[in-house]
XYZ file of C-alpha atoms in Angstrom:
248
model
C -217.901 19.598 -75.518
C -216.206 17.683 -72.606
C -213.902 15.784 -74.951
C -212.841 19.020 -76.602
C -212.229 20.651 -73.276
C -210.036 17.693 -72.149
C -208.039 17.873 -75.360
C -207.392 21.749 -74.867
C -206.264 21.177 -71.372
C -203.893 18.373 -72.381
C -202.364 20.538 -75.046
C -201.845 23.438 -72.727
C -200.184 21.107 -70.183
C -197.819 19.697 -72.682
C -196.784 23.127 -73.968
C -196.153 24.120 -70.291
C -193.965 21.201 -69.674
C -192.021 21.887 -72.888
C -191.468 25.484 -72.006
C -190.314 24.577 -68.493
C -187.816 22.009 -69.739
C -186.490 24.628 -72.283
C -186.113 27.276 -69.558
C -183.826 24.931 -67.676
C -180.028 25.452 -67.631
C -178.756 23.757 -70.857
C -176.681 21.216 -68.830
C -179.894 20.282 -66.967
C -182.003 19.578 -69.988
C -182.701 15.958 -70.930
C -180.168 14.825 -73.523
C -180.863 12.838 -76.628
C -179.311 9.356 -76.262
C -175.636 9.248 -77.340
C -175.252 13.079 -77.063
C -172.675 14.869 -74.946
C -173.645 17.179 -72.160
C -171.005 19.728 -73.011
C -167.903 20.223 -75.013
C -164.514 19.436 -73.342
C -162.593 22.259 -71.706
C -158.904 22.563 -70.827
C -159.787 21.496 -67.347
C -160.755 18.125 -68.709
C -157.149 17.419 -69.834
C -154.358 15.969 -67.911
C -150.626 16.756 -68.038
C -148.414 14.247 -69.746
C -144.719 14.319 -68.782
C -142.208 12.077 -70.835
C -138.436 11.816 -70.691
C -136.350 9.533 -73.079
C -132.624 8.587 -73.398
C -132.633 9.581 -76.152
C -135.772 9.910 -78.334
C -139.464 8.781 -78.368
C -142.787 8.995 -80.253
C -146.135 8.466 -78.280
C -149.546 7.276 -79.478
C -152.635 7.242 -77.383
C -155.680 5.093 -78.462
C -154.118 4.707 -81.985
C -153.559 8.451 -82.572
C -150.236 10.285 -82.543
C -150.071 12.259 -79.323
C -146.419 13.512 -78.931
C -142.979 13.499 -80.552
C -139.734 14.315 -78.970
C -138.813 17.507 -80.754
C -135.073 17.023 -80.255
C -133.903 14.001 -82.026
C -131.272 12.820 -79.588
C -129.465 15.554 -77.665
C -129.690 17.444 -75.449
C -131.918 15.301 -73.335
C -135.266 17.178 -72.767
C -138.650 16.620 -71.054
C -141.749 16.692 -73.395
C -144.783 17.873 -71.590
C -148.191 18.194 -73.285
C -151.942 18.232 -72.332
C -154.024 15.177 -73.259
C -157.668 14.390 -73.144
C -157.870 10.882 -71.795
C -160.480 8.215 -72.687
C -160.654 4.897 -71.156
C -159.752 2.163 -71.622
C -156.546 3.997 -72.908
C -153.956 2.176 -75.045
C -150.519 3.729 -74.804
C -147.880 2.802 -77.414
C -144.401 4.266 -77.541
C -141.387 3.855 -79.804
C -138.159 4.851 -77.972
C -134.604 4.876 -79.442
C -131.280 5.192 -77.936
C -128.639 7.406 -79.814
C -126.950 4.647 -81.943
C -125.340 4.270 -85.329
C -127.497 2.333 -87.476
C -124.705 -0.006 -88.623
C -122.779 -0.340 -85.481
C -125.088 0.293 -82.623
C -122.429 2.535 -81.157
C -122.307 6.325 -80.585
C -120.113 9.458 -80.566
C -118.232 8.460 -83.752
C -118.368 4.716 -82.747
C -116.292 5.188 -79.657
C -118.737 4.035 -77.007
C -122.008 1.992 -76.219
C -124.652 4.177 -74.763
C -127.376 3.460 -72.306
C -131.066 4.158 -72.526
C -134.355 4.519 -70.705
C -137.902 5.899 -70.973
C -140.157 7.261 -68.306
C -143.697 8.632 -68.289
C -146.182 10.113 -66.029
C -149.814 11.315 -66.763
C -151.735 13.669 -64.379
C -154.383 10.905 -63.986
C -151.832 8.718 -62.132
C -150.688 6.706 -65.135
C -146.956 5.715 -64.815
C -144.331 3.627 -66.464
C -143.564 0.398 -64.597
C -142.764 -3.204 -65.187
C -146.412 -3.795 -65.955
C -145.889 -2.359 -69.455
C -145.081 -4.650 -72.438
C -141.704 -4.062 -74.170
C -139.921 -5.649 -77.313
C -136.672 -4.693 -79.068
C -136.438 -4.171 -82.713
C -132.818 -3.013 -83.213
C -129.783 -3.900 -81.001
C -126.081 -3.880 -81.136
C -123.094 -4.031 -81.137
C -123.912 -7.737 -81.032
C -122.443 -9.358 -77.983
C -121.057 -6.080 -77.000
C -118.246 -6.539 -79.657
C -116.970 -3.064 -80.142
C -114.020 -4.039 -82.312
C -116.269 -5.549 -85.051
C -119.514 -3.843 -84.190
C -122.754 -4.867 -86.066
C -126.432 -4.741 -85.353
C -129.553 -6.867 -85.922
C -132.963 -5.480 -86.747
C -136.543 -6.780 -86.784
C -139.069 -4.972 -88.999
C -141.542 -2.925 -87.096
C -144.969 -4.552 -87.162
C -147.682 -2.810 -89.126
C -149.979 -0.751 -86.855
C -147.911 -1.568 -83.679
C -149.685 1.474 -82.145
C -153.334 0.397 -82.852
C -155.734 -0.349 -80.082
C -156.320 -3.867 -81.323
C -152.748 -4.728 -82.060
C -151.782 -8.150 -80.463
C -148.875 -7.739 -77.999
C -149.617 -10.993 -76.115
C -146.211 -12.627 -77.198
C -144.199 -9.508 -75.944
C -142.284 -9.676 -72.715
C -142.553 -7.240 -69.790
C -140.497 -4.020 -69.481
C -137.694 -4.047 -67.002
C -137.524 -1.289 -64.442
C -134.248 0.718 -63.872
C -133.045 3.162 -61.215
C -132.249 6.813 -61.833
C -128.678 5.943 -61.108
C -128.595 3.392 -63.842
C -130.115 5.705 -66.418
C -128.559 9.035 -65.279
C -131.316 11.534 -66.334
C -130.149 15.107 -67.114
C -131.282 18.225 -65.306
C -134.637 18.839 -67.191
C -135.904 15.499 -65.719
C -135.761 16.880 -62.143
C -137.693 19.940 -63.016
C -140.900 17.988 -63.720
C -143.239 15.545 -61.866
C -142.302 11.965 -62.361
C -143.034 10.826 -58.751
C -144.146 7.173 -58.764
C -143.001 6.459 -62.303
C -140.144 4.034 -63.086
C -137.450 4.194 -65.868
C -138.209 1.243 -68.175
C -136.493 -0.549 -71.092
C -135.913 -4.121 -72.217
C -133.532 -6.531 -70.447
C -130.478 -4.909 -71.980
C -130.343 -1.117 -71.403
C -127.022 -0.778 -73.192
C -127.407 -2.931 -76.439
C -131.044 -2.654 -77.233
C -131.371 0.457 -79.184
C -134.873 0.569 -80.662
C -137.784 -0.620 -78.330
C -141.577 -0.582 -78.527
C -143.744 -0.284 -75.389
C -147.440 -0.835 -74.955
C -149.749 -0.553 -71.949
C -153.503 -0.470 -71.430
C -155.022 1.832 -68.716
C -158.425 0.346 -67.992
C -159.603 3.187 -65.797
C -158.368 6.401 -64.150
C -155.672 5.336 -61.756
C -156.492 8.298 -59.434
C -160.156 7.174 -59.291
C -161.450 10.576 -60.639
C -164.534 10.009 -62.996
C -163.970 11.496 -66.361
C -166.243 12.130 -69.383
C -165.451 10.242 -72.502
C -165.225 12.844 -75.274
C -163.604 10.530 -77.738
C -166.820 10.385 -80.001
C -167.678 14.088 -79.757
C -167.382 14.802 -83.385
C -170.147 12.233 -84.136
C -172.870 13.801 -81.910
C -174.850 16.969 -81.933
C -173.755 19.276 -78.993
C -176.317 19.464 -76.258
C -176.545 23.291 -76.300
C -175.405 24.461 -79.792
C -174.555 28.239 -80.088
C -177.402 30.492 -81.193
C -177.364 31.868 -84.707
C -175.564 35.217 -85.017
C -176.480 38.131 -87.299
C -177.824 36.963 -90.667
C -178.699 33.583 -89.240
C -175.077 32.364 -89.318
C -173.708 30.320 -86.473
C -170.446 31.448 -84.786
C -167.331 29.434 -85.433
C -166.521 26.808 -82.701
């Protein structure tokens, strides 16, 4: 009799503890290992501002994140919301407006300059800390009478997280006066960021940049949502009429 009574009391205690845990706010409930506390909200994103003379494409952690919607002109700022995950590998292809055969622009009448600048809302900015390498340049030796270009094939998976850029050189910083950004640039937040390119801002026409952000530069802790699709949400929506779950 005593053993049965002890067993009954234990069962009641366990049931009570389970009900108490379930009654807690979903975010306060103990989470299974590897699960997310909640789904990301727009408030978890940061603003990404980018300006290129003349065009760029941006990858973050190996995934396409932004493409300049205007091929070369007019110069424009691309501003998007991104969901950062650290360490964050940033890879950019930037191109100056240049004829593929001569390296010149405007009907082969002049040699153009270039430049790229980026700022994320977490404090990530372009600087000489970034890696840079040219892949198309010209006119060779600045010869505009007999202009020609040289090209190096783009390496496969140059935007991948595990791509080896250890042999690349560092980007070079340039002033606003050297790049001469157009009006849209001044309407966005680029404070603290530097214009970057390779050593030759006039002759190098296709450039790849890479940079790894190990942790949020602003020091603000952020949840890593990068593996969200591989876990069960902590508080899945309740079934609707007919037992069907609402669309997410």
